[in-house]
mmCIF file of C-alpha atoms in Angstrom:
data_model
loop_
_atom_site.group_PDB
_atom_site.id
_atom_site.type_symbol
_atom_site.label_atom_id
_atom_site.label_comp_id
_atom_site.label_asym_id
_atom_site.label_seq_id
_atom_site.Cartn_x
_atom_site.Cartn_y
_atom_site.Cartn_z
ATOM 1 C CA UNK A 1 125.200 44.964 96.095
ATOM 2 C CA UNK A 2 124.636 48.507 97.207
ATOM 3 C CA UNK A 3 127.154 51.334 97.616
ATOM 4 C CA UNK A 4 126.913 53.172 101.029
ATOM 5 C CA UNK A 5 128.940 56.366 101.412
ATOM 6 C CA UNK A 6 128.941 57.400 105.104
ATOM 7 C CA UNK A 7 129.596 61.178 105.927
ATOM 8 C CA UNK A 8 130.771 62.059 109.438
ATOM 9 C CA UNK A 9 129.440 65.153 111.310
ATOM 10 C CA UNK A 10 131.198 68.197 112.723
ATOM 11 C CA UNK A 11 134.501 67.521 114.634
ATOM 12 C CA UNK A 12 134.524 63.905 113.730
ATOM 13 C CA UNK A 13 136.389 62.056 111.115
ATOM 14 C CA UNK A 14 135.755 58.895 109.055
ATOM 15 C CA UNK A 15 137.044 56.632 111.764
ATOM 16 C CA UNK A 16 133.783 57.113 113.650
ATOM 17 C CA UNK A 17 132.201 54.605 111.337
ATOM 18 C CA UNK A 18 134.749 51.854 112.112
ATOM 19 C CA UNK A 19 132.180 49.492 113.810
ATOM 20 C CA UNK A 20 129.574 50.028 110.886
ATOM 21 C CA UNK A 21 131.784 49.460 107.824
ATOM 22 C CA UNK A 22 132.716 45.970 108.302
ATOM 23 C CA UNK A 23 129.096 44.945 109.215
ATOM 24 C CA UNK A 24 127.655 46.481 105.981
ATOM 25 C CA UNK A 25 130.752 45.098 104.156
ATOM 26 C CA UNK A 26 130.042 41.555 105.424
ATOM 27 C CA UNK A 27 126.527 41.698 104.078
ATOM 28 C CA UNK A 28 128.131 42.235 100.548
ATOM 29 C CA UNK A 29 127.965 45.882 100.296
ATOM 30 C CA UNK A 30 130.422 48.376 99.171
ATOM 31 C CA UNK A 31 131.244 50.903 101.826
ATOM 32 C CA UNK A 32 133.215 54.174 101.746
ATOM 33 C CA UNK A 33 133.647 56.280 104.896
ATOM 34 C CA UNK A 34 135.960 59.232 104.055
ATOM 35 C CA UNK A 35 137.263 61.977 106.340
ATOM 36 C CA UNK A 36 136.332 65.402 105.085
ATOM 37 C CA UNK A 37 138.730 68.173 104.592
ATOM 38 C CA UNK A 38 140.241 69.223 107.772
ATOM 39 C CA UNK A 39 139.756 65.980 109.856
ATOM 40 C CA UNK A 40 141.416 62.703 110.372
ATOM 41 C CA UNK A 41 144.163 62.012 107.610
ATOM 42 C CA UNK A 42 143.268 65.295 106.179
ATOM 43 C CA UNK A 43 143.714 67.304 109.513
ATOM 44 C CA UNK A 44 146.603 69.410 108.006
ATOM 45 C CA UNK A 45 144.067 70.932 105.395
ATOM 46 C CA UNK A 46 141.917 72.680 108.251
ATOM 47 C CA UNK A 47 141.800 76.393 107.695
ATOM 48 C CA UNK A 48 139.483 79.323 107.819
ATOM 49 C CA UNK A 49 138.690 78.644 103.892
ATOM 50 C CA UNK A 50 137.039 75.358 104.836
ATOM 51 C CA UNK A 51 133.415 75.367 104.582
ATOM 52 C CA UNK A 52 130.252 73.574 103.648
ATOM 53 C CA UNK A 53 131.058 73.941 99.952
ATOM 54 C CA UNK A 54 134.610 72.294 100.606
ATOM 55 C CA UNK A 55 132.870 69.266 102.146
ATOM 56 C CA UNK A 56 130.334 69.031 99.384
ATOM 57 C CA UNK A 57 133.043 69.180 96.915
ATOM 58 C CA UNK A 58 134.721 66.264 98.940
ATOM 59 C CA UNK A 59 131.575 63.801 98.513
ATOM 60 C CA UNK A 60 131.022 64.978 94.860
ATOM 61 C CA UNK A 61 134.637 64.345 93.944
ATOM 62 C CA UNK A 62 134.639 61.078 95.634
ATOM 63 C CA UNK A 63 131.520 59.834 94.111
ATOM 64 C CA UNK A 64 132.306 61.085 90.367
ATOM 65 C CA UNK A 65 136.101 60.205 90.262
ATOM 66 C CA UNK A 66 135.228 56.576 91.668
ATOM 67 C CA UNK A 67 132.206 56.316 89.244
ATOM 68 C CA UNK A 68 129.683 55.566 92.071
ATOM 69 C CA UNK A 69 126.123 54.991 91.041
ATOM 70 C CA UNK A 70 122.959 54.096 93.020
ATOM 71 C CA UNK A 71 124.622 55.717 96.289
ATOM 72 C CA UNK A 72 123.116 55.441 99.511
ATOM 73 C CA UNK A 73 124.328 58.695 100.955
ATOM 74 C CA UNK A 74 124.347 58.935 104.782
ATOM 75 C CA UNK A 75 125.039 61.958 106.667
ATOM 76 C CA UNK A 76 125.404 62.313 110.459
ATOM 77 C CA UNK A 77 124.689 65.462 112.371
ATOM 78 C CA UNK A 78 126.250 68.630 110.500
ATOM 79 C CA UNK A 79 126.685 66.212 107.372
ATOM 80 C CA UNK A 80 122.882 66.272 106.446
ATOM 81 C CA UNK A 81 123.797 69.951 105.119
ATOM 82 C CA UNK A 82 126.917 68.170 103.329
ATOM 83 C CA UNK A 83 124.797 65.358 101.786
ATOM 84 C CA UNK A 84 122.080 67.759 100.764
ATOM 85 C CA UNK A 85 124.448 69.930 98.799
ATOM 86 C CA UNK A 86 126.303 67.098 97.304
ATOM 87 C CA UNK A 87 122.941 65.417 96.029
ATOM 88 C CA UNK A 88 121.844 68.592 94.482
ATOM 89 C CA UNK A 89 124.948 68.581 92.261
ATOM 90 C CA UNK A 90 124.958 64.882 91.356
ATOM 91 C CA UNK A 91 121.360 63.554 92.008
ATOM 92 C CA UNK A 92 121.642 61.040 89.058
ATOM 93 C CA UNK A 93 124.169 59.114 91.262
ATOM 94 C CA UNK A 94 122.183 59.089 94.355
ATOM 95 C CA UNK A 95 119.566 56.195 95.257
ATOM 96 C CA UNK A 96 118.862 57.352 98.736
ATOM 97 C CA UNK A 97 119.508 60.001 101.242
ATOM 98 C CA UNK A 98 119.690 59.019 104.923
ATOM 99 C CA UNK A 99 119.553 61.937 107.613
ATOM 100 C CA UNK A 100 121.234 60.442 110.641
ATOM 101 C CA UNK A 101 120.321 62.435 113.407
ATOM 102 C CA UNK A 102 120.981 65.226 111.149
ATOM 103 C CA UNK A 103 120.319 68.711 110.259
ATOM 104 C CA UNK A 104 117.979 68.772 107.323
ATOM 105 C CA UNK A 105 118.072 71.985 105.556
ATOM 106 C CA UNK A 106 115.716 73.808 102.958
ATOM 107 C CA UNK A 107 117.194 75.752 100.089
ATOM 108 C CA UNK A 108 119.339 78.827 101.064
ATOM 109 C CA UNK A 109 119.658 77.672 104.853
ATOM 110 C CA UNK A 110 122.948 77.307 106.702
ATOM 111 C CA UNK A 111 123.517 75.263 109.820
ATOM 112 C CA UNK A 112 122.422 78.413 112.082
ATOM 113 C CA UNK A 113 119.206 78.404 110.460
ATOM 114 C CA UNK A 114 118.564 74.841 110.922
ATOM 115 C CA UNK A 115 120.030 74.757 114.439
ATOM 116 C CA UNK A 116 120.121 78.286 115.763
ATOM 117 C CA UNK A 117 122.227 77.172 118.834
ATOM 118 C CA UNK A 118 125.211 77.026 116.535
ATOM 119 C CA UNK A 119 125.329 80.701 116.359
ATOM 120 C CA UNK A 120 126.593 80.600 120.190
ATOM 121 C CA UNK A 121 129.483 78.509 118.857
ATOM 122 C CA UNK A 122 130.485 80.955 115.956
ATOM 123 C CA UNK A 123 130.214 83.848 118.551
ATOM 124 C CA UNK A 124 132.773 81.984 120.861
ATOM 125 C CA UNK A 125 134.927 81.550 117.979
ATOM 126 C CA UNK A 126 134.977 85.168 117.313
ATOM 127 C CA UNK A 127 136.081 86.057 120.852
ATOM 128 C CA UNK A 128 138.954 83.381 120.755
ATOM 129 C CA UNK A 129 142.410 83.845 119.209
ATOM 130 C CA UNK A 130 141.906 82.670 115.731
ATOM 131 C CA UNK A 131 138.202 83.884 115.204
ATOM 132 C CA UNK A 132 137.427 80.815 113.050
ATOM 133 C CA UNK A 133 138.060 77.597 114.957
ATOM 134 C CA UNK A 134 135.083 75.932 116.999
ATOM 135 C CA UNK A 135 136.505 73.387 119.567
ATOM 136 C CA UNK A 136 134.616 70.199 119.934
ATOM 137 C CA UNK A 137 131.709 70.027 122.450
ATOM 138 C CA UNK A 138 132.722 69.167 125.954
ATOM 139 C CA UNK A 139 131.786 66.094 127.593
ATOM 140 C CA UNK A 140 128.788 66.295 129.847
ATOM 141 C CA UNK A 141 127.705 64.171 132.699
ATOM 142 C CA UNK A 142 125.960 61.018 132.089
ATOM 143 C CA UNK A 143 123.501 60.157 130.368
ATOM 144 C CA UNK A 144 124.560 62.783 127.805
ATOM 145 C CA UNK A 145 128.484 62.043 127.724
ATOM 146 C CA UNK A 146 130.431 63.062 124.860
ATOM 147 C CA UNK A 147 127.984 63.296 121.859
ATOM 148 C CA UNK A 148 125.972 60.674 123.707
ATOM 149 C CA UNK A 149 128.871 58.364 124.315
ATOM 150 C CA UNK A 150 129.391 57.469 127.864
ATOM 151 C CA UNK A 151 131.338 54.182 128.012
ATOM 152 C CA UNK A 152 135.040 55.680 129.184
ATOM 153 C CA UNK A 153 136.872 53.719 126.603
ATOM 154 C CA UNK A 154 134.781 54.706 123.941
ATOM 155 C CA UNK A 155 134.939 58.358 125.269
ATOM 156 C CA UNK A 156 138.735 58.249 125.029
ATOM 157 C CA UNK A 157 138.575 56.717 121.576
ATOM 158 C CA UNK A 158 136.125 59.494 120.423
ATOM 159 C CA UNK A 159 137.998 62.307 122.044
ATOM 160 C CA UNK A 160 141.247 61.397 120.356
ATOM 161 C CA UNK A 161 139.669 61.656 116.887
ATOM 162 C CA UNK A 162 137.908 64.990 117.350
ATOM 163 C CA UNK A 163 139.225 68.175 115.536
ATOM 164 C CA UNK A 164 138.107 71.848 115.601
ATOM 165 C CA UNK A 165 135.374 72.747 113.221
ATOM 166 C CA UNK A 166 135.828 75.926 110.893
ATOM 167 C CA UNK A 167 133.066 78.500 111.340
ATOM 168 C CA UNK A 168 132.461 78.829 107.641
ATOM 169 C CA UNK A 169 130.999 75.240 107.649
ATOM 170 C CA UNK A 170 128.202 76.704 109.949
ATOM 171 C CA UNK A 171 127.790 79.892 107.973
ATOM 172 C CA UNK A 172 127.653 78.776 104.327
ATOM 173 C CA UNK A 173 124.099 78.089 103.032
ATOM 174 C CA UNK A 174 122.997 74.881 101.302
ATOM 175 C CA UNK A 175 121.919 75.258 97.516
ATOM 176 C CA UNK A 176 118.825 72.845 96.582
ATOM 177 C CA UNK A 177 117.968 74.397 93.292
ATOM 178 C CA UNK A 178 118.103 71.283 91.295
ATOM 179 C CA UNK A 179 114.502 69.845 90.789
ATOM 180 C CA UNK A 180 115.962 66.296 90.315
ATOM 181 C CA UNK A 181 117.145 66.376 93.948
ATOM 182 C CA UNK A 182 113.409 66.301 95.257
ATOM 183 C CA UNK A 183 113.005 62.845 93.576
ATOM 184 C CA UNK A 184 115.486 61.071 95.709
ATOM 185 C CA UNK A 185 114.008 58.927 98.576
ATOM 186 C CA UNK A 186 114.711 60.157 102.032
ATOM 187 C CA UNK A 187 115.084 58.223 105.272
ATOM 188 C CA UNK A 188 115.435 59.974 108.563
ATOM 189 C CA UNK A 189 116.902 57.993 111.553
ATOM 190 C CA UNK A 190 116.625 59.870 114.916
ATOM 191 C CA UNK A 191 118.590 59.080 118.017
ATOM 192 C CA UNK A 192 115.965 59.641 120.813
ATOM 193 C CA UNK A 193 117.806 59.196 124.083
ATOM 194 C CA UNK A 194 118.653 62.371 126.144
ATOM 195 C CA UNK A 195 119.399 65.569 124.170
ATOM 196 C CA UNK A 196 121.673 68.492 125.284
ATOM 197 C CA UNK A 197 119.937 71.729 126.395
ATOM 198 C CA UNK A 198 119.391 73.868 123.324
ATOM 199 C CA UNK A 199 119.562 71.217 120.567
ATOM 200 C CA UNK A 200 116.328 71.095 118.729
ATOM 201 C CA UNK A 201 114.948 68.791 115.856
ATOM 202 C CA UNK A 202 112.482 70.061 113.391
ATOM 203 C CA UNK A 203 109.642 67.880 112.628
ATOM 204 C CA UNK A 204 109.724 65.569 109.640
ATOM 205 C CA UNK A 205 107.049 66.562 107.071
ATOM 206 C CA UNK A 206 104.388 63.887 106.518
ATOM 207 C CA UNK A 207 105.415 63.785 102.855
ATOM 208 C CA UNK A 208 108.873 63.751 101.370
ATOM 209 C CA UNK A 209 109.903 66.095 98.611
ATOM 210 C CA UNK A 210 109.098 63.281 96.132
ATOM 211 C CA UNK A 211 105.564 62.755 97.190
ATOM 212 C CA UNK A 212 105.981 59.593 99.234
ATOM 213 C CA UNK A 213 105.159 59.128 102.703
ATOM 214 C CA UNK A 214 107.897 60.072 105.338
ATOM 215 C CA UNK A 215 110.285 57.297 106.648
ATOM 216 C CA UNK A 216 111.347 57.925 110.135
ATOM 217 C CA UNK A 217 112.976 55.341 112.292
ATOM 218 C CA UNK A 218 114.269 55.702 115.988
ATOM 219 C CA UNK A 219 117.156 54.510 117.916
ATOM 220 C CA UNK A 220 117.076 54.548 121.653
ATOM 221 C CA UNK A 221 120.527 56.011 122.062
ATOM 222 C CA UNK A 222 122.544 59.316 122.136
ATOM 223 C CA UNK A 223 123.873 61.343 119.034
ATOM 224 C CA UNK A 224 126.909 59.198 117.913
ATOM 225 C CA UNK A 225 124.783 56.005 117.250
ATOM 226 C CA UNK A 226 127.451 54.589 114.992
ATOM 227 C CA UNK A 227 129.668 54.073 118.236
ATOM 228 C CA UNK A 228 127.133 53.186 120.688
ATOM 229 C CA UNK A 229 124.687 51.162 118.556
ATOM 230 C CA UNK A 230 126.502 50.124 115.339
ATOM 231 C CA UNK A 231 124.627 46.817 114.907
ATOM 232 C CA UNK A 232 121.145 48.388 115.144
ATOM 233 C CA UNK A 233 122.245 51.347 112.866
ATOM 234 C CA UNK A 234 123.546 48.630 110.324
ATOM 235 C CA UNK A 235 120.477 46.657 110.537
ATOM 236 C CA UNK A 236 118.211 49.883 109.556
ATOM 237 C CA UNK A 237 120.798 50.839 106.778
ATOM 238 C CA UNK A 238 120.569 47.317 105.391
ATOM 239 C CA UNK A 239 116.959 47.752 104.759
ATOM 240 C CA UNK A 240 117.726 50.348 102.191
ATOM 241 C CA UNK A 241 120.307 48.190 100.400
#
C-alpha cells in the first residue's frame, strides 16, 4: 500500500481530485487530498497573509501529524512550488515527487520566476480594490475552456469550487536548501493539449537531481487532467505505488 497526497493548484480546492481518489483507493492505497488554507472548507481563512509558506506548512503538518511516510506527493500547477517546499522540510517522509502539469522551481525562485505571466496577475490585483486577491482565470473558448475543462457540466462544477488566490502565494520564494531533497525521485506529467497564450513550460533536464534519467509522461488533455482524464491519470500514478 502506498500513500498518495494530492495537492491542488491555485484557485482550486481538494474536491478537484474527487474522480481520482476513489480509483487510487480501490487499488488498495491510502489517499489524502486536502484543501489548502483559503480554499474549500478552509475558505474562511483566506487573507493577504496566506502565501506559499502557509501552504507548505499545511502539507508538512498533514504529513507529520498523521505520521505519513513513503509519501507519493503530487502537486498540480502552482502546487509544484508547494510540494517542493514541503519536501525540503521533510525529505525523509517523501518517496516520490510528482509534478502534474506543474511549476518546477529552483532554489530561491517564486511563481513569477517559473511562470513570468503570473506577474500580470499580481499587477491586476494591485489595481483592484483589495490589492491582494487574484480572481480565477476566465473561461476561454473551446478547446481551452476553464483550465482545460470544456464539458458544460464539468465547467459548472469546477467554477463552483474556485476561490481567489492571494498574491503572496506567487511572490514568496521556494527554499530548496536541504541536500536530502535532491535524492527524492521525480516524475513529470505534462498535459499536452492546447495551452493558453503566455503559458510556458520549462524543458525537463535529462537528468533528475538524484542522477537518474528524467521521467516525463504526457496526457493528451487540458490542464485540469484530474477532471478530464481521471482514469488515465490514475493509471500513471499507480505505476509509482
